[in-house]
Amino acid sequence: MVDLWSGLAQAFWLVVTLDAELMEIALRSLRVTLTALAVACLIALPLAALMAVKRFRARRFVIAILNALMGLPPVVVGLIVYVILSRSGPLGVMGLLFTPTAMIIAQTIIIVPLIASIAHQSIRDLWQQYHDLLISMNVTQAQKVRTLLWDCRRALLTAALAGFGRAIGEVGAIMIVGGNIDHATRVLTTAIALETGKGEFALALALGFVLIGLAVTVNLAIHWLGRTEREGGW
């Protein structure tokens, strides 16, 4: 029990004093995750809107696959990305393995199905309300997609938040493709695993506090951007 309180006290001190190593790891983690989230949203949100407005033969199959991929094991994603980016892989010549870029690729693959599936549910409901109006206006598919994405933007922020939560807490895939290299690819989750294994509980706890703090801060920021609390929706 004494060791626990001692570790908590040291962790609190590291956070309060903005320890250089702690801040470096936290900022790298945030940079990698936010970049992956931005790329994933650029892919997943238009895909979700297109599946809502366009009818094609394999539509139900694509939706089922996206829903199934929400539970895709991250370590499997990490292994696949590792094989593709390794020296003997098809993209090995690019030298991306064990870099933040490889971690961004892995996180993007993991969260695209999640964001697309959640966004599709919201956009599909809105499409049922807008269907007759947009059809009568004879707008193009691209215009339908833009309209739905804009008018559904608050619900899409929730989908993005779910993607951020999944990405910021990921450890398996980014450990494989990033290598947890100090001052290069070490992020919060991989650092917590490493420091816990070394018995450095103070730094591990401090990293954990920062991880929780980032998740809560981004959550509040997204709610503020969506202004849901001002419209009685929160």
PDB file of C-alpha atoms in Angstrom:
ATOM      1  CA  MET A   1       0.000   0.000   0.000  1.00  0.00           C
ATOM      2  CA  VAL A   2       2.905   2.338   0.772  1.00  0.00           C
ATOM      3  CA  ASP A   3       4.393   1.647  -2.660  1.00  0.00           C
ATOM      4  CA  LEU A   4       1.062   2.508  -4.279  1.00  0.00           C
ATOM      5  CA  TRP A   5       0.786   5.885  -2.546  1.00  0.00           C
ATOM      6  CA  SER A   6       4.444   6.603  -3.244  1.00  0.00           C
ATOM      7  CA  GLY A   7       3.928   5.834  -6.924  1.00  0.00           C
ATOM      8  CA  LEU A   8       0.846   8.046  -7.050  1.00  0.00           C
ATOM      9  CA  ALA A   9       2.734  10.914  -5.408  1.00  0.00           C
ATOM     10  CA  GLN A  10       5.635  10.602  -7.853  1.00  0.00           C
ATOM     11  CA  ALA A  11       3.224  10.361 -10.772  1.00  0.00           C
ATOM     12  CA  PHE A  12       1.394  13.497  -9.659  1.00  0.00           C
ATOM     13  CA  TRP A  13       4.710  15.342  -9.347  1.00  0.00           C
ATOM     14  CA  LEU A  14       5.775  14.293 -12.859  1.00  0.00           C
ATOM     15  CA  VAL A  15       2.505  15.587 -14.280  1.00  0.00           C
ATOM     16  CA  VAL A  16       2.557  18.862 -12.327  1.00  0.00           C
ATOM     17  CA  THR A  17       6.169  19.642 -13.242  1.00  0.00           C
ATOM     18  CA  LEU A  18       5.560  18.742 -16.907  1.00  0.00           C
ATOM     19  CA  ASP A  19       8.350  16.180 -17.026  1.00  0.00           C
ATOM     20  CA  ALA A  20      10.153  16.434 -20.380  1.00  0.00           C
ATOM     21  CA  GLU A  21      10.017  12.720 -21.177  1.00  0.00           C
ATOM     22  CA  LEU A  22       6.365  12.533 -20.191  1.00  0.00           C
ATOM     23  CA  MET A  23       5.406  15.513 -22.379  1.00  0.00           C
ATOM     24  CA  GLU A  24       7.379  14.182 -25.343  1.00  0.00           C
ATOM     25  CA  ILE A  25       5.560  10.834 -25.229  1.00  0.00           C
ATOM     26  CA  ALA A  26       2.164  12.485 -24.715  1.00  0.00           C
ATOM     27  CA  LEU A  27       2.568  14.915 -27.598  1.00  0.00           C
ATOM     28  CA  ARG A  28       3.740  12.158 -29.936  1.00  0.00           C
ATOM     29  CA  SER A  29       0.784  10.012 -28.963  1.00  0.00           C
ATOM     30  CA  LEU A  30      -1.634  12.862 -29.561  1.00  0.00           C
ATOM     31  CA  ARG A  31      -0.048  13.756 -32.896  1.00  0.00           C
ATOM     32  CA  VAL A  32      -0.193  10.177 -34.191  1.00  0.00           C
ATOM     33  CA  THR A  33      -3.770   9.608 -33.026  1.00  0.00           C
ATOM     34  CA  LEU A  34      -5.185  12.899 -34.322  1.00  0.00           C
ATOM     35  CA  THR A  35      -3.523  12.379 -37.701  1.00  0.00           C
ATOM     36  CA  ALA A  36      -4.958   8.866 -37.948  1.00  0.00           C
ATOM     37  CA  LEU A  37      -8.372  10.202 -36.906  1.00  0.00           C
ATOM     38  CA  ALA A  38      -8.313  12.906 -39.583  1.00  0.00           C
ATOM     39  CA  VAL A  39      -7.373  10.435 -42.315  1.00  0.00           C
ATOM     40  CA  ALA A  40      -9.953   7.915 -41.102  1.00  0.00           C
ATOM     41  CA  CYS A  41     -12.724  10.540 -41.102  1.00  0.00           C
ATOM     42  CA  LEU A  42     -11.855  11.584 -44.652  1.00  0.00           C
ATOM     43  CA  ILE A  43     -12.350   7.964 -45.700  1.00  0.00           C
ATOM     44  CA  ALA A  44     -15.141   6.774 -43.415  1.00  0.00           C
ATOM     45  CA  LEU A  45     -17.601   9.694 -43.429  1.00  0.00           C
ATOM     46  CA  PRO A  46     -18.069  10.002 -47.216  1.00  0.00           C
ATOM     47  CA  LEU A  47     -18.246   6.200 -47.396  1.00  0.00           C
ATOM     48  CA  ALA A  48     -20.977   6.135 -44.744  1.00  0.00           C
ATOM     49  CA  ALA A  49     -22.986   8.824 -46.555  1.00  0.00           C
ATOM     50  CA  LEU A  50     -22.585   7.111 -49.916  1.00  0.00           C
ATOM     51  CA  MET A  51     -23.857   3.817 -48.501  1.00  0.00           C
ATOM     52  CA  ALA A  52     -26.910   5.645 -47.153  1.00  0.00           C
ATOM     53  CA  VAL A  53     -27.931   7.350 -50.418  1.00  0.00           C
ATOM     54  CA  LYS A  54     -26.765   4.950 -53.100  1.00  0.00           C
ATOM     55  CA  ARG A  55     -28.387   1.606 -53.815  1.00  0.00           C
ATOM     56  CA  PHE A  56     -26.156  -1.063 -55.337  1.00  0.00           C
ATOM     57  CA  ARG A  57     -26.129  -4.839 -55.424  1.00  0.00           C
ATOM     58  CA  ALA A  58     -23.488  -5.442 -52.735  1.00  0.00           C
ATOM     59  CA  ARG A  59     -24.649  -2.663 -50.413  1.00  0.00           C
ATOM     60  CA  ARG A  60     -25.926  -4.901 -47.619  1.00  0.00           C
ATOM     61  CA  PHE A  61     -22.786  -7.011 -47.876  1.00  0.00           C
ATOM     62  CA  VAL A  62     -20.520  -3.958 -47.562  1.00  0.00           C
ATOM     63  CA  ILE A  63     -22.469  -2.746 -44.513  1.00  0.00           C
ATOM     64  CA  ALA A  64     -22.221  -6.196 -42.922  1.00  0.00           C
ATOM     65  CA  ILE A  65     -18.469  -6.291 -43.559  1.00  0.00           C
ATOM     66  CA  LEU A  66     -17.972  -2.851 -41.998  1.00  0.00           C
ATOM     67  CA  ASN A  67     -19.952  -3.875 -38.928  1.00  0.00           C
ATOM     68  CA  ALA A  68     -17.914  -7.066 -38.645  1.00  0.00           C
ATOM     69  CA  LEU A  69     -14.616  -5.183 -39.001  1.00  0.00           C
ATOM     70  CA  MET A  70     -15.500  -3.056 -35.967  1.00  0.00           C
ATOM     71  CA  GLY A  71     -14.282  -5.990 -33.885  1.00  0.00           C
ATOM     72  CA  LEU A  72     -11.156  -6.621 -35.952  1.00  0.00           C
ATOM     73  CA  PRO A  73      -8.300  -7.618 -33.595  1.00  0.00           C
ATOM     74  CA  PRO A  74      -5.734  -4.784 -33.608  1.00  0.00           C
ATOM     75  CA  VAL A  75      -2.800  -7.209 -33.400  1.00  0.00           C
ATOM     76  CA  VAL A  76      -3.961  -8.768 -36.673  1.00  0.00           C
ATOM     77  CA  VAL A  77      -4.016  -5.320 -38.274  1.00  0.00           C
ATOM     78  CA  GLY A  78      -0.538  -4.692 -36.903  1.00  0.00           C
ATOM     79  CA  LEU A  79       0.722  -7.979 -38.319  1.00  0.00           C
ATOM     80  CA  ILE A  80      -0.731  -7.287 -41.773  1.00  0.00           C
ATOM     81  CA  VAL A  81       0.706  -3.758 -41.865  1.00  0.00           C
ATOM     82  CA  TYR A  82       4.050  -5.115 -40.651  1.00  0.00           C
ATOM     83  CA  VAL A  83       4.184  -7.665 -43.467  1.00  0.00           C
ATOM     84  CA  ILE A  84       3.257  -5.051 -46.075  1.00  0.00           C
ATOM     85  CA  LEU A  85       5.814  -2.501 -44.839  1.00  0.00           C
ATOM     86  CA  SER A  86       8.638  -4.941 -44.059  1.00  0.00           C
ATOM     87  CA  ARG A  87      11.694  -5.135 -46.311  1.00  0.00           C
ATOM     88  CA  SER A  88      10.299  -8.144 -48.168  1.00  0.00           C
ATOM     89  CA  GLY A  89       6.807  -6.628 -48.396  1.00  0.00           C
ATOM     90  CA  PRO A  90       5.296  -4.747 -51.351  1.00  0.00           C
ATOM     91  CA  LEU A  91       5.876  -1.341 -49.699  1.00  0.00           C
ATOM     92  CA  GLY A  92       9.171  -2.186 -48.014  1.00  0.00           C
ATOM     93  CA  VAL A  93      11.149   0.150 -50.264  1.00  0.00           C
ATOM     94  CA  MET A  94       9.378   3.125 -48.683  1.00  0.00           C
ATOM     95  CA  GLY A  95      11.069   2.471 -45.338  1.00  0.00           C
ATOM     96  CA  LEU A  96       7.961   3.201 -43.267  1.00  0.00           C
ATOM     97  CA  LEU A  97       8.229   0.359 -40.776  1.00  0.00           C
ATOM     98  CA  PHE A  98       9.036   1.449 -37.203  1.00  0.00           C
ATOM     99  CA  THR A  99       8.035   5.043 -37.929  1.00  0.00           C
ATOM    100  CA  PRO A 100       5.088   7.174 -36.764  1.00  0.00           C
ATOM    101  CA  THR A 101       3.678   6.882 -40.297  1.00  0.00           C
ATOM    102  CA  ALA A 102       3.344   3.117 -39.915  1.00  0.00           C
ATOM    103  CA  MET A 103       1.525   3.653 -36.627  1.00  0.00           C
ATOM    104  CA  ILE A 104      -0.840   6.127 -38.290  1.00  0.00           C
ATOM    105  CA  ILE A 105      -1.600   3.616 -41.045  1.00  0.00           C
ATOM    106  CA  ALA A 106      -2.390   0.885 -38.522  1.00  0.00           C
ATOM    107  CA  GLN A 107      -4.608   3.132 -36.399  1.00  0.00           C
ATOM    108  CA  THR A 108      -6.439   4.380 -39.478  1.00  0.00           C
ATOM    109  CA  ILE A 109      -7.255   0.850 -40.614  1.00  0.00           C
ATOM    110  CA  ILE A 110      -8.525  -0.004 -37.135  1.00  0.00           C
ATOM    111  CA  ILE A 111     -10.882   2.954 -36.719  1.00  0.00           C
ATOM    112  CA  VAL A 112     -12.260   3.414 -40.256  1.00  0.00           C
ATOM    113  CA  PRO A 113     -14.869   0.617 -39.885  1.00  0.00           C
ATOM    114  CA  LEU A 114     -15.894   1.907 -36.463  1.00  0.00           C
ATOM    115  CA  ILE A 115     -16.405   5.499 -37.611  1.00  0.00           C
ATOM    116  CA  ALA A 116     -18.123   4.435 -40.838  1.00  0.00           C
ATOM    117  CA  SER A 117     -20.558   2.114 -39.061  1.00  0.00           C
ATOM    118  CA  ILE A 118     -21.570   4.641 -36.400  1.00  0.00           C
ATOM    119  CA  ALA A 119     -21.834   7.460 -38.949  1.00  0.00           C
ATOM    120  CA  HIS A 120     -23.904   5.319 -41.316  1.00  0.00           C
ATOM    121  CA  GLN A 121     -26.571   4.777 -38.668  1.00  0.00           C
ATOM    122  CA  SER A 122     -26.999   8.522 -38.120  1.00  0.00           C
ATOM    123  CA  ILE A 123     -26.828   9.455 -41.805  1.00  0.00           C
ATOM    124  CA  ARG A 124     -29.314   6.719 -42.766  1.00  0.00           C
ATOM    125  CA  ASP A 125     -31.872   8.101 -40.297  1.00  0.00           C
ATOM    126  CA  LEU A 126     -31.401  11.626 -41.667  1.00  0.00           C
ATOM    127  CA  TRP A 127     -31.634  10.345 -45.254  1.00  0.00           C
ATOM    128  CA  GLN A 128     -35.113   8.969 -44.533  1.00  0.00           C
ATOM    129  CA  GLN A 129     -36.212  12.508 -43.660  1.00  0.00           C
ATOM    130  CA  TYR A 130     -34.437  14.200 -46.580  1.00  0.00           C
ATOM    131  CA  HIS A 131     -35.065  11.556 -49.250  1.00  0.00           C
ATOM    132  CA  ASP A 132     -38.158  13.005 -50.916  1.00  0.00           C
ATOM    133  CA  LEU A 133     -36.905  16.589 -50.735  1.00  0.00           C
ATOM    134  CA  LEU A 134     -33.506  15.871 -52.266  1.00  0.00           C
ATOM    135  CA  ILE A 135     -34.972  13.614 -54.949  1.00  0.00           C
ATOM    136  CA  SER A 136     -37.493  16.309 -55.924  1.00  0.00           C
ATOM    137  CA  MET A 137     -34.676  18.849 -56.199  1.00  0.00           C
ATOM    138  CA  ASN A 138     -32.865  16.541 -58.642  1.00  0.00           C
ATOM    139  CA  VAL A 139     -29.487  16.991 -56.939  1.00  0.00           C
ATOM    140  CA  THR A 140     -26.429  14.876 -57.721  1.00  0.00           C
ATOM    141  CA  GLN A 141     -25.087  12.100 -55.507  1.00  0.00           C
ATOM    142  CA  ALA A 142     -22.195  14.320 -54.447  1.00  0.00           C
ATOM    143  CA  GLN A 143     -24.600  17.076 -53.404  1.00  0.00           C
ATOM    144  CA  LYS A 144     -26.684  14.583 -51.417  1.00  0.00           C
ATOM    145  CA  VAL A 145     -23.579  13.367 -49.619  1.00  0.00           C
ATOM    146  CA  ARG A 146     -22.402  16.893 -48.792  1.00  0.00           C
ATOM    147  CA  THR A 147     -25.850  17.897 -47.523  1.00  0.00           C
ATOM    148  CA  LEU A 148     -26.187  14.857 -45.291  1.00  0.00           C
ATOM    149  CA  LEU A 149     -22.664  15.195 -43.898  1.00  0.00           C
ATOM    150  CA  TRP A 150     -23.210  18.859 -43.063  1.00  0.00           C
ATOM    151  CA  ASP A 151     -26.633  18.504 -41.485  1.00  0.00           C
ATOM    152  CA  CYS A 152     -25.513  15.418 -39.548  1.00  0.00           C
ATOM    153  CA  ARG A 153     -22.248  16.972 -38.378  1.00  0.00           C
ATOM    154  CA  ARG A 154     -23.029  16.843 -34.640  1.00  0.00           C
ATOM    155  CA  ALA A 155     -23.766  13.122 -34.762  1.00  0.00           C
ATOM    156  CA  LEU A 156     -20.620  12.616 -36.835  1.00  0.00           C
ATOM    157  CA  LEU A 157     -18.575  14.235 -34.072  1.00  0.00           C
ATOM    158  CA  THR A 158     -19.734  11.395 -31.828  1.00  0.00           C
ATOM    159  CA  ALA A 159     -18.506   8.884 -34.405  1.00  0.00           C
ATOM    160  CA  ALA A 160     -15.165  10.677 -34.545  1.00  0.00           C
ATOM    161  CA  LEU A 161     -14.964  10.637 -30.759  1.00  0.00           C
ATOM    162  CA  ALA A 162     -15.499   6.874 -30.729  1.00  0.00           C
ATOM    163  CA  GLY A 163     -12.688   6.528 -33.259  1.00  0.00           C
ATOM    164  CA  PHE A 164     -10.387   8.696 -31.164  1.00  0.00           C
ATOM    165  CA  GLY A 165     -11.089   6.631 -28.063  1.00  0.00           C
ATOM    166  CA  ARG A 166     -10.311   3.417 -29.916  1.00  0.00           C
ATOM    167  CA  ALA A 167      -7.101   4.822 -31.409  1.00  0.00           C
ATOM    168  CA  ILE A 168      -5.646   6.578 -28.342  1.00  0.00           C
ATOM    169  CA  GLY A 169      -5.931   3.399 -26.277  1.00  0.00           C
ATOM    170  CA  GLU A 170      -4.460   1.078 -28.908  1.00  0.00           C
ATOM    171  CA  VAL A 171      -1.272  -0.768 -27.990  1.00  0.00           C
ATOM    172  CA  GLY A 172      -0.995  -4.081 -29.874  1.00  0.00           C
ATOM    173  CA  ALA A 173      -0.873  -2.889 -33.470  1.00  0.00           C
ATOM    174  CA  ILE A 174       1.319   0.149 -32.879  1.00  0.00           C
ATOM    175  CA  MET A 175       3.711  -1.896 -30.765  1.00  0.00           C
ATOM    176  CA  ILE A 176       4.195  -4.224 -33.738  1.00  0.00           C
ATOM    177  CA  VAL A 177       4.594  -1.610 -36.478  1.00  0.00           C
ATOM    178  CA  GLY A 178       6.184   1.129 -34.345  1.00  0.00           C
ATOM    179  CA  GLY A 179       8.579  -0.928 -32.287  1.00  0.00           C
ATOM    180  CA  ASN A 180       8.218   1.312 -29.199  1.00  0.00           C
ATOM    181  CA  ILE A 181      11.481   3.091 -30.025  1.00  0.00           C
ATOM    182  CA  ASP A 182      12.525   5.761 -27.518  1.00  0.00           C
ATOM    183  CA  HIS A 183      12.348   9.332 -28.877  1.00  0.00           C
ATOM    184  CA  ALA A 184      10.886   7.997 -32.131  1.00  0.00           C
ATOM    185  CA  THR A 185       7.763   5.825 -31.885  1.00  0.00           C
ATOM    186  CA  ARG A 186       7.093   5.495 -28.152  1.00  0.00           C
ATOM    187  CA  VAL A 187       3.557   6.622 -27.301  1.00  0.00           C
ATOM    188  CA  LEU A 188       1.488   6.597 -24.132  1.00  0.00           C
ATOM    189  CA  THR A 189       0.108   3.071 -24.306  1.00  0.00           C
ATOM    190  CA  THR A 190       3.354   1.384 -25.315  1.00  0.00           C
ATOM    191  CA  ALA A 191       5.271   3.412 -22.729  1.00  0.00           C
ATOM    192  CA  ILE A 192       2.837   2.345 -19.997  1.00  0.00           C
ATOM    193  CA  ALA A 193       3.340  -1.304 -20.924  1.00  0.00           C
ATOM    194  CA  LEU A 194       7.127  -0.879 -20.951  1.00  0.00           C
ATOM    195  CA  GLU A 195       7.407   1.040 -17.684  1.00  0.00           C
ATOM    196  CA  THR A 196       5.068  -1.359 -15.893  1.00  0.00           C
ATOM    197  CA  GLY A 197       7.225  -4.279 -17.014  1.00  0.00           C
ATOM    198  CA  LYS A 198      10.313  -2.467 -15.711  1.00  0.00           C
ATOM    199  CA  GLY A 199       8.666  -1.783 -12.357  1.00  0.00           C
ATOM    200  CA  GLU A 200       8.660   1.988 -12.915  1.00  0.00           C
ATOM    201  CA  PHE A 201       5.147   2.419 -11.586  1.00  0.00           C
ATOM    202  CA  ALA A 202       5.434   6.166 -10.985  1.00  0.00           C
ATOM    203  CA  LEU A 203       6.090   6.959 -14.648  1.00  0.00           C
ATOM    204  CA  ALA A 204       3.533   4.361 -15.745  1.00  0.00           C
ATOM    205  CA  LEU A 205       0.882   5.961 -13.522  1.00  0.00           C
ATOM    206  CA  ALA A 206       1.807   9.438 -14.744  1.00  0.00           C
ATOM    207  CA  LEU A 207       1.449   8.274 -18.333  1.00  0.00           C
ATOM    208  CA  GLY A 208      -1.892   6.754 -17.423  1.00  0.00           C
ATOM    209  CA  PHE A 209      -3.085  10.039 -15.907  1.00  0.00           C
ATOM    210  CA  VAL A 210      -2.080  11.895 -19.057  1.00  0.00           C
ATOM    211  CA  LEU A 211      -3.834   9.305 -21.246  1.00  0.00           C
ATOM    212  CA  ILE A 212      -7.059   9.691 -19.269  1.00  0.00           C
ATOM    213  CA  GLY A 213      -6.684  13.466 -19.310  1.00  0.00           C
ATOM    214  CA  LEU A 214      -6.278  13.560 -23.088  1.00  0.00           C
ATOM    215  CA  ALA A 215      -9.340  11.361 -23.587  1.00  0.00           C
ATOM    216  CA  VAL A 216     -11.477  13.539 -21.310  1.00  0.00           C
ATOM    217  CA  THR A 217     -10.190  16.782 -22.846  1.00  0.00           C
ATOM    218  CA  VAL A 218     -10.914  15.668 -26.399  1.00  0.00           C
ATOM    219  CA  ASN A 219     -14.334  14.416 -25.308  1.00  0.00           C
ATOM    220  CA  LEU A 220     -15.218  17.795 -23.799  1.00  0.00           C
ATOM    221  CA  ALA A 221     -13.799  19.641 -26.801  1.00  0.00           C
ATOM    222  CA  ILE A 222     -15.958  17.655 -29.211  1.00  0.00           C
ATOM    223  CA  HIS A 223     -19.063  18.268 -27.114  1.00  0.00           C
ATOM    224  CA  TRP A 224     -18.219  21.972 -27.063  1.00  0.00           C
ATOM    225  CA  LEU A 225     -17.707  22.036 -30.824  1.00  0.00           C
ATOM    226  CA  GLY A 226     -21.012  20.250 -31.296  1.00  0.00           C
ATOM    227  CA  ARG A 227     -22.622  22.719 -28.845  1.00  0.00           C
ATOM    228  CA  THR A 228     -25.008  19.950 -27.803  1.00  0.00           C
ATOM    229  CA  GLU A 229     -25.109  21.204 -24.227  1.00  0.00           C
ATOM    230  CA  ARG A 230     -26.483  24.551 -25.429  1.00  0.00           C
ATOM    231  CA  GLU A 231     -29.353  22.983 -27.321  1.00  0.00           C
ATOM    232  CA  GLY A 232     -30.683  20.680 -24.644  1.00  0.00           C
ATOM    233  CA  GLY A 233     -29.246  17.612 -26.374  1.00  0.00           C
ATOM    234  CA  TRP A 234     -26.653  16.708 -23.778  1.00  0.00           C
TER     235      TRP A 234
END
